[in-house]
PDB file of N, CA and C in Angstrom:
ATOM      1  N   UNK A   1     -11.337  34.107 -26.472  1.00 45.00           N
ATOM      2  CA  UNK A   1     -10.969  32.535 -25.938  1.00 45.00           C
ATOM      3  C   UNK A   1      -9.891  32.624 -24.953  1.00 45.00           C
ATOM      4  N   UNK A   2     -10.321  31.627 -23.810  1.00 58.00           N
ATOM      5  CA  UNK A   2      -9.488  31.610 -22.702  1.00 58.00           C
ATOM      6  C   UNK A   2      -8.296  30.633 -23.010  1.00 58.00           C
ATOM      7  N   UNK A   3      -7.151  30.830 -22.747  1.00 80.00           N
ATOM      8  CA  UNK A   3      -6.030  30.027 -22.823  1.00 80.00           C
ATOM      9  C   UNK A   3      -5.909  28.928 -21.777  1.00 80.00           C
ATOM     10  N   UNK A   4      -5.416  27.878 -21.821  1.00 85.00           N
ATOM     11  CA  UNK A   4      -5.125  26.711 -20.976  1.00 85.00           C
ATOM     12  C   UNK A   4      -3.853  26.972 -20.499  1.00 85.00           C
ATOM     13  N   UNK A   5      -3.884  26.743 -19.057  1.00 89.00           N
ATOM     14  CA  UNK A   5      -2.590  26.726 -18.560  1.00 89.00           C
ATOM     15  C   UNK A   5      -1.573  25.577 -19.188  1.00 89.00           C
ATOM     16  N   UNK A   6      -0.385  25.933 -19.309  1.00 86.00           N
ATOM     17  CA  UNK A   6       0.703  24.916 -19.884  1.00 86.00           C
ATOM     18  C   UNK A   6       0.454  23.470 -19.495  1.00 86.00           C
ATOM     19  N   UNK A   7       0.614  23.634 -18.060  1.00 86.00           N
ATOM     20  CA  UNK A   7       0.563  22.265 -17.324  1.00 86.00           C
ATOM     21  C   UNK A   7      -0.539  21.375 -17.491  1.00 86.00           C
ATOM     22  N   UNK A   8      -1.867  22.116 -18.153  1.00 87.00           N
ATOM     23  CA  UNK A   8      -2.988  21.289 -18.346  1.00 87.00           C
ATOM     24  C   UNK A   8      -3.073  20.940 -19.750  1.00 87.00           C
ATOM     25  N   UNK A   9      -2.219  21.119 -20.622  1.00 90.00           N
ATOM     26  CA  UNK A   9      -2.079  20.826 -21.874  1.00 90.00           C
ATOM     27  C   UNK A   9      -1.315  19.567 -22.298  1.00 90.00           C
ATOM     28  N   UNK A  10      -1.727  18.790 -23.526  1.00 92.00           N
ATOM     29  CA  UNK A  10      -0.880  17.770 -23.806  1.00 92.00           C
ATOM     30  C   UNK A  10       0.366  18.472 -24.516  1.00 92.00           C
ATOM     31  N   UNK A  11       1.503  17.628 -24.509  1.00 93.00           N
ATOM     32  CA  UNK A  11       2.788  17.968 -25.038  1.00 93.00           C
ATOM     33  C   UNK A  11       2.579  18.385 -26.334  1.00 93.00           C
ATOM     34  N   UNK A  12       1.836  17.740 -27.101  1.00 94.00           N
ATOM     35  CA  UNK A  12       1.466  17.902 -28.638  1.00 94.00           C
ATOM     36  C   UNK A  12       0.767  19.495 -28.883  1.00 94.00           C
ATOM     37  N   UNK A  13      -0.265  19.615 -28.041  1.00 93.00           N
ATOM     38  CA  UNK A  13      -0.918  20.961 -27.856  1.00 93.00           C
ATOM     39  C   UNK A  13      -0.040  21.972 -27.531  1.00 93.00           C
ATOM     40  N   UNK A  14       0.997  21.693 -26.546  1.00 94.00           N
ATOM     41  CA  UNK A  14       1.873  22.855 -26.229  1.00 94.00           C
ATOM     42  C   UNK A  14       2.629  23.273 -27.487  1.00 94.00           C
ATOM     43  N   UNK A  15       3.384  22.204 -28.082  1.00 94.00           N
ATOM     44  CA  UNK A  15       4.271  22.304 -29.121  1.00 94.00           C
ATOM     45  C   UNK A  15       3.424  23.239 -30.324  1.00 94.00           C
ATOM     46  N   UNK A  16       2.248  22.628 -30.597  1.00 95.00           N
ATOM     47  CA  UNK A  16       1.237  23.477 -31.473  1.00 95.00           C
ATOM     48  C   UNK A  16       1.166  25.049 -31.228  1.00 95.00           C
ATOM     49  N   UNK A  17       0.702  25.207 -30.040  1.00 94.00           N
ATOM     50  CA  UNK A  17       0.606  26.693 -29.551  1.00 94.00           C
ATOM     51  C   UNK A  17       2.003  27.353 -29.606  1.00 94.00           C
ATOM     52  N   UNK A  18       2.872  26.702 -29.384  1.00 95.00           N
ATOM     53  CA  UNK A  18       4.411  27.375 -29.364  1.00 95.00           C
ATOM     54  C   UNK A  18       4.602  27.634 -30.723  1.00 95.00           C
ATOM     55  N   UNK A  19       4.611  26.851 -31.687  1.00 96.00           N
ATOM     56  CA  UNK A  19       4.887  27.161 -33.029  1.00 96.00           C
ATOM     57  C   UNK A  19       4.003  28.232 -33.651  1.00 96.00           C
ATOM     58  N   UNK A  20       2.848  28.261 -33.279  1.00 95.00           N
ATOM     59  CA  UNK A  20       1.739  29.314 -33.708  1.00 95.00           C
ATOM     60  C   UNK A  20       2.311  30.634 -33.162  1.00 95.00           C
ATOM     61  N   UNK A  21       2.793  30.908 -31.821  1.00 95.00           N
ATOM     62  CA  UNK A  21       3.329  31.805 -31.321  1.00 95.00           C
ATOM     63  C   UNK A  21       4.597  32.389 -32.140  1.00 95.00           C
ATOM     64  N   UNK A  22       5.511  31.348 -32.392  1.00 95.00           N
ATOM     65  CA  UNK A  22       6.856  31.984 -32.970  1.00 95.00           C
ATOM     66  C   UNK A  22       6.303  32.404 -34.361  1.00 95.00           C
ATOM     67  N   UNK A  23       5.519  31.837 -34.997  1.00 95.00           N
ATOM     68  CA  UNK A  23       5.134  32.312 -36.419  1.00 95.00           C
ATOM     69  C   UNK A  23       4.691  33.606 -36.373  1.00 95.00           C
ATOM     70  N   UNK A  24       3.819  34.214 -35.326  1.00 94.00           N
ATOM     71  CA  UNK A  24       3.353  35.189 -34.977  1.00 94.00           C
ATOM     72  C   UNK A  24       4.430  36.350 -34.798  1.00 94.00           C
ATOM     73  N   UNK A  25       5.301  35.898 -33.942  1.00 94.00           N
ATOM     74  CA  UNK A  25       6.390  36.829 -33.410  1.00 94.00           C
ATOM     75  C   UNK A  25       7.182  37.091 -34.742  1.00 94.00           C
ATOM     76  N   UNK A  26       7.555  36.053 -35.464  1.00 94.00           N
ATOM     77  CA  UNK A  26       8.496  36.258 -36.551  1.00 94.00           C
ATOM     78  C   UNK A  26       7.895  37.006 -37.647  1.00 94.00           C
ATOM     79  N   UNK A  27       6.506  37.096 -37.782  1.00 94.00           N
ATOM     80  CA  UNK A  27       5.682  37.977 -38.489  1.00 94.00           C
ATOM     81  C   UNK A  27       5.853  39.260 -38.497  1.00 94.00           C
ATOM     82  N   UNK A  28       6.378  39.598 -37.344  1.00 90.00           N
ATOM     83  CA  UNK A  28       6.614  41.328 -37.009  1.00 90.00           C
ATOM     84  C   UNK A  28       5.381  42.080 -37.182  1.00 90.00           C
ATOM     85  N   UNK A  29       4.234  41.692 -37.267  1.00 92.00           N
ATOM     86  CA  UNK A  29       2.969  42.512 -37.407  1.00 92.00           C
ATOM     87  C   UNK A  29       2.316  42.715 -36.041  1.00 92.00           C
ATOM     88  N   UNK A  30       3.070  42.551 -34.806  1.00 92.00           N
ATOM     89  CA  UNK A  30       2.296  42.515 -33.597  1.00 92.00           C
ATOM     90  C   UNK A  30       2.743  43.997 -33.110  1.00 92.00           C
ATOM     91  N   UNK A  31       1.816  44.427 -32.200  1.00 95.00           N
ATOM     92  CA  UNK A  31       2.209  45.708 -31.437  1.00 95.00           C
ATOM     93  C   UNK A  31       3.283  45.305 -30.369  1.00 95.00           C
ATOM     94  N   UNK A  32       4.024  46.091 -29.706  1.00 95.00           N
ATOM     95  CA  UNK A  32       4.916  45.650 -28.720  1.00 95.00           C
ATOM     96  C   UNK A  32       4.288  44.946 -27.454  1.00 95.00           C
ATOM     97  N   UNK A  33       3.144  45.350 -26.956  1.00 96.00           N
ATOM     98  CA  UNK A  33       2.691  44.946 -25.806  1.00 96.00           C
ATOM     99  C   UNK A  33       2.241  43.362 -26.156  1.00 96.00           C
ATOM    100  N   UNK A  34       1.500  43.363 -27.288  1.00 95.00           N
ATOM    101  CA  UNK A  34       1.232  41.991 -27.862  1.00 95.00           C
ATOM    102  C   UNK A  34       2.368  41.267 -28.028  1.00 95.00           C
ATOM    103  N   UNK A  35       3.344  41.468 -28.649  1.00 95.00           N
ATOM    104  CA  UNK A  35       4.722  40.705 -28.752  1.00 95.00           C
ATOM    105  C   UNK A  35       5.009  40.459 -27.472  1.00 95.00           C
ATOM    106  N   UNK A  36       5.006  41.134 -26.370  1.00 96.00           N
ATOM    107  CA  UNK A  36       5.603  40.648 -25.156  1.00 96.00           C
ATOM    108  C   UNK A  36       4.664  39.677 -24.502  1.00 96.00           C
ATOM    109  N   UNK A  37       3.447  39.887 -24.641  1.00 96.00           N
ATOM    110  CA  UNK A  37       2.446  38.854 -24.050  1.00 96.00           C
ATOM    111  C   UNK A  37       2.552  37.410 -24.821  1.00 96.00           C
ATOM    112  N   UNK A  38       2.798  37.412 -26.164  1.00 96.00           N
ATOM    113  CA  UNK A  38       3.072  36.308 -27.050  1.00 96.00           C
ATOM    114  C   UNK A  38       4.538  35.616 -26.299  1.00 96.00           C
ATOM    115  N   UNK A  39       5.371  36.495 -26.159  1.00 96.00           N
ATOM    116  CA  UNK A  39       6.893  36.158 -25.850  1.00 96.00           C
ATOM    117  C   UNK A  39       6.674  35.401 -24.274  1.00 96.00           C
ATOM    118  N   UNK A  40       6.088  36.027 -23.480  1.00 96.00           N
ATOM    119  CA  UNK A  40       5.686  35.603 -22.160  1.00 96.00           C
ATOM    120  C   UNK A  40       4.799  34.205 -22.180  1.00 96.00           C
ATOM    121  N   UNK A  41       3.933  34.196 -22.899  1.00 95.00           N
ATOM    122  CA  UNK A  41       3.260  32.748 -23.030  1.00 95.00           C
ATOM    123  C   UNK A  41       4.250  31.728 -23.645  1.00 95.00           C
ATOM    124  N   UNK A  42       5.051  32.216 -24.531  1.00 95.00           N
ATOM    125  CA  UNK A  42       5.801  31.045 -25.263  1.00 95.00           C
ATOM    126  C   UNK A  42       6.771  30.631 -24.385  1.00 95.00           C
ATOM    127  N   UNK A  43       7.569  31.498 -23.540  1.00 96.00           N
ATOM    128  CA  UNK A  43       8.572  30.850 -22.546  1.00 96.00           C
ATOM    129  C   UNK A  43       7.666  30.017 -21.631  1.00 96.00           C
ATOM    130  N   UNK A  44       6.281  30.354 -21.141  1.00 95.00           N
ATOM    131  CA  UNK A  44       5.753  29.248 -20.271  1.00 95.00           C
ATOM    132  C   UNK A  44       5.514  28.003 -20.838  1.00 95.00           C
ATOM    133  N   UNK A  45       5.105  27.939 -22.220  1.00 95.00           N
ATOM    134  CA  UNK A  45       4.822  26.791 -22.897  1.00 95.00           C
ATOM    135  C   UNK A  45       6.155  26.166 -23.119  1.00 95.00           C
ATOM    136  N   UNK A  46       7.331  26.866 -23.434  1.00 96.00           N
ATOM    137  CA  UNK A  46       8.513  26.061 -23.660  1.00 96.00           C
ATOM    138  C   UNK A  46       9.017  25.449 -22.326  1.00 96.00           C
ATOM    139  N   UNK A  47       9.112  26.065 -21.290  1.00 95.00           N
ATOM    140  CA  UNK A  47       9.237  25.285 -20.078  1.00 95.00           C
ATOM    141  C   UNK A  47       8.477  24.270 -19.706  1.00 95.00           C
ATOM    142  N   UNK A  48       7.237  24.203 -19.804  1.00 94.00           N
ATOM    143  CA  UNK A  48       6.453  23.208 -19.640  1.00 94.00           C
ATOM    144  C   UNK A  48       6.640  22.024 -20.545  1.00 94.00           C
ATOM    145  N   UNK A  49       6.786  22.303 -21.611  1.00 94.00           N
ATOM    146  CA  UNK A  49       7.195  21.220 -22.664  1.00 94.00           C
ATOM    147  C   UNK A  49       8.478  20.431 -22.166  1.00 94.00           C
ATOM    148  N   UNK A  50       9.474  21.388 -21.912  1.00 95.00           N
ATOM    149  CA  UNK A  50      10.751  20.652 -21.414  1.00 95.00           C
ATOM    150  C   UNK A  50      10.535  19.822 -20.262  1.00 95.00           C
ATOM    151  N   UNK A  51       9.709  20.264 -19.333  1.00 94.00           N
ATOM    152  CA  UNK A  51       9.299  19.502 -17.853  1.00 94.00           C
ATOM    153  C   UNK A  51       8.687  18.027 -18.459  1.00 94.00           C
ATOM    154  N   UNK A  52       7.728  18.203 -19.392  1.00 94.00           N
ATOM    155  CA  UNK A  52       7.155  17.019 -19.892  1.00 94.00           C
ATOM    156  C   UNK A  52       8.008  16.132 -20.565  1.00 94.00           C
ATOM    157  N   UNK A  53       8.931  16.689 -21.246  1.00 93.00           N
ATOM    158  CA  UNK A  53       9.989  15.712 -21.781  1.00 93.00           C
ATOM    159  C   UNK A  53      10.871  15.104 -20.830  1.00 93.00           C
ATOM    160  N   UNK A  54      11.184  15.826 -19.727  1.00 93.00           N
ATOM    161  CA  UNK A  54      12.117  15.194 -18.738  1.00 93.00           C
ATOM    162  C   UNK A  54      11.462  14.187 -18.093  1.00 93.00           C
ATOM    163  N   UNK A  55      10.089  14.240 -17.984  1.00 92.00           N
ATOM    164  CA  UNK A  55       9.328  13.211 -17.175  1.00 92.00           C
ATOM    165  C   UNK A  55       9.278  12.128 -17.991  1.00 92.00           C
ATOM    166  N   UNK A  56       9.177  12.072 -19.462  1.00 91.00           N
ATOM    167  CA  UNK A  56       9.080  11.092 -20.374  1.00 91.00           C
ATOM    168  C   UNK A  56      10.511  10.504 -20.271  1.00 91.00           C
ATOM    169  N   UNK A  57      11.442  11.155 -20.275  1.00 91.00           N
ATOM    170  CA  UNK A  57      12.721  10.497 -20.345  1.00 91.00           C
ATOM    171  C   UNK A  57      12.931   9.699 -19.022  1.00 91.00           C
ATOM    172  N   UNK A  58      12.556  10.237 -18.092  1.00 90.00           N
ATOM    173  CA  UNK A  58      12.630   9.477 -16.751  1.00 90.00           C
ATOM    174  C   UNK A  58      11.945   8.302 -16.695  1.00 90.00           C
ATOM    175  N   UNK A  59      10.619   8.361 -17.161  1.00 88.00           N
ATOM    176  CA  UNK A  59       9.774   7.263 -17.289  1.00 88.00           C
ATOM    177  C   UNK A  59      10.515   6.109 -18.046  1.00 88.00           C
ATOM    178  N   UNK A  60      11.099   6.436 -19.262  1.00 87.00           N
ATOM    179  CA  UNK A  60      11.555   5.522 -20.233  1.00 87.00           C
ATOM    180  C   UNK A  60      12.827   4.799 -19.397  1.00 87.00           C
ATOM    181  N   UNK A  61      13.695   5.671 -18.822  1.00 85.00           N
ATOM    182  CA  UNK A  61      14.972   5.216 -18.085  1.00 85.00           C
ATOM    183  C   UNK A  61      14.362   4.199 -17.007  1.00 85.00           C
ATOM    184  N   UNK A  62      13.462   4.497 -16.245  1.00 83.00           N
ATOM    185  CA  UNK A  62      12.925   3.670 -15.052  1.00 83.00           C
ATOM    186  C   UNK A  62      12.570   2.311 -15.688  1.00 83.00           C
ATOM    187  N   UNK A  63      11.854   2.303 -16.990  1.00 82.00           N
ATOM    188  CA  UNK A  63      11.326   1.113 -17.417  1.00 82.00           C
ATOM    189  C   UNK A  63      12.414   0.451 -18.172  1.00 82.00           C
ATOM    190  N   UNK A  64      13.362   0.880 -18.757  1.00 80.00           N
ATOM    191  CA  UNK A  64      14.674   0.158 -19.196  1.00 80.00           C
ATOM    192  C   UNK A  64      15.608  -0.379 -18.047  1.00 80.00           C
ATOM    193  N   UNK A  65      15.559   0.383 -16.958  1.00 79.00           N
ATOM    194  CA  UNK A  65      16.369  -0.390 -16.063  1.00 79.00           C
ATOM    195  C   UNK A  65      15.745  -1.612 -15.254  1.00 79.00           C
ATOM    196  N   UNK A  66      14.724  -1.777 -15.300  1.00 70.00           N
ATOM    197  CA  UNK A  66      13.916  -2.810 -14.395  1.00 70.00           C
ATOM    198  C   UNK A  66      13.987  -4.178 -15.515  1.00 70.00           C
ATOM    199  N   UNK A  67      14.143  -5.256 -14.982  1.00 64.00           N
ATOM    200  CA  UNK A  67      14.138  -6.453 -15.530  1.00 64.00           C
ATOM    201  C   UNK A  67      12.786  -6.847 -16.020  1.00 64.00           C
ATOM    202  N   UNK A  68      12.585  -7.898 -16.655  1.00 64.00           N
ATOM    203  CA  UNK A  68      11.313  -8.440 -17.113  1.00 64.00           C
ATOM    204  C   UNK A  68      10.317  -8.953 -16.052  1.00 64.00           C
ATOM    205  N   UNK A  69      11.060  -9.333 -14.778  1.00 66.00           N
ATOM    206  CA  UNK A  69      10.392  -9.949 -13.569  1.00 66.00           C
ATOM    207  C   UNK A  69      10.069  -8.950 -12.543  1.00 66.00           C
ATOM    208  N   UNK A  70      10.454  -7.596 -12.953  1.00 61.00           N
ATOM    209  CA  UNK A  70      10.067  -6.517 -11.750  1.00 61.00           C
ATOM    210  C   UNK A  70       8.846  -6.096 -11.568  1.00 61.00           C
ATOM    211  N   UNK A  71       8.198  -6.105 -10.627  1.00 65.00           N
ATOM    212  CA  UNK A  71       6.880  -5.413 -10.488  1.00 65.00           C
ATOM    213  C   UNK A  71       6.810  -4.047 -10.768  1.00 65.00           C
ATOM    214  N   UNK A  72       5.504  -3.741 -11.465  1.00 63.00           N
ATOM    215  CA  UNK A  72       5.476  -2.398 -12.045  1.00 63.00           C
ATOM    216  C   UNK A  72       5.202  -1.513 -10.655  1.00 63.00           C
ATOM    217  N   UNK A  73       5.574  -0.256 -10.772  1.00 67.00           N
ATOM    218  CA  UNK A  73       5.345   0.624  -9.730  1.00 67.00           C
ATOM    219  C   UNK A  73       5.026   2.041 -10.426  1.00 67.00           C
ATOM    220  N   UNK A  74       4.371   2.913  -9.584  1.00 68.00           N
ATOM    221  CA  UNK A  74       3.739   4.346 -10.214  1.00 68.00           C
ATOM    222  C   UNK A  74       4.992   5.223 -10.182  1.00 68.00           C
ATOM    223  N   UNK A  75       5.060   5.827 -11.229  1.00 65.00           N
ATOM    224  CA  UNK A  75       6.057   6.928 -11.695  1.00 65.00           C
ATOM    225  C   UNK A  75       5.805   8.082 -10.676  1.00 65.00           C
ATOM    226  N   UNK A  76       6.859   8.563  -9.854  1.00 66.00           N
ATOM    227  CA  UNK A  76       6.800   9.645  -8.709  1.00 66.00           C
ATOM    228  C   UNK A  76       7.508  10.856  -9.358  1.00 66.00           C
ATOM    229  N   UNK A  77       6.603  11.793  -9.566  1.00 59.00           N
ATOM    230  CA  UNK A  77       7.029  13.061  -9.916  1.00 59.00           C
ATOM    231  C   UNK A  77       7.540  13.791  -8.927  1.00 59.00           C
ATOM    232  N   UNK A  78       8.738  14.066  -8.918  1.00 54.00           N
ATOM    233  CA  UNK A  78       9.600  14.640  -7.691  1.00 54.00           C
ATOM    234  C   UNK A  78      10.244  15.865  -8.052  1.00 54.00           C
ATOM    235  N   UNK A  79       9.789  16.998  -7.784  1.00 46.00           N
ATOM    236  CA  UNK A  79      10.614  18.368  -7.781  1.00 46.00           C
ATOM    237  C   UNK A  79      11.248  18.468  -9.198  1.00 46.00           C
ATOM    238  N   UNK A  80      10.387  18.231 -10.381  1.00 50.00           N
ATOM    239  CA  UNK A  80      11.036  18.436 -11.673  1.00 50.00           C
ATOM    240  C   UNK A  80      10.939  19.966 -12.004  1.00 50.00           C
ATOM    241  N   UNK A  81      10.059  20.625 -11.474  1.00 47.00           N
ATOM    242  CA  UNK A  81       9.803  21.906 -11.909  1.00 47.00           C
ATOM    243  C   UNK A  81      10.758  22.872 -11.325  1.00 47.00           C
ATOM    244  N   UNK A  82      11.550  23.899 -12.093  1.00 47.00           N
ATOM    245  CA  UNK A  82      12.283  24.727 -11.419  1.00 47.00           C
ATOM    246  C   UNK A  82      11.644  26.164 -11.416  1.00 47.00           C
ATOM    247  N   UNK A  83      11.079  26.722 -10.304  1.00 42.00           N
ATOM    248  CA  UNK A  83      10.323  27.979 -10.311  1.00 42.00           C
ATOM    249  C   UNK A  83      11.384  29.126  -9.911  1.00 42.00           C
TER     250      UNK A  83
END
């Protein structure tokens, strides 16, 4: 089964897969190489989840700052990722 890139997943799907990975790693039944692959995937998922949370927080802040008469504008995703 091919895995999706974290940036193409919903926040909820990201959390679900991350939770599954944590359970597998905590189980201690994986070979070292498999553990490293799962850990790497988990880090990618955690980073993407944090990016999505940051974006949501920014959108909420923008919405709360504007008054009721302000025109709606598109959310601009500017350099939120740290590579």
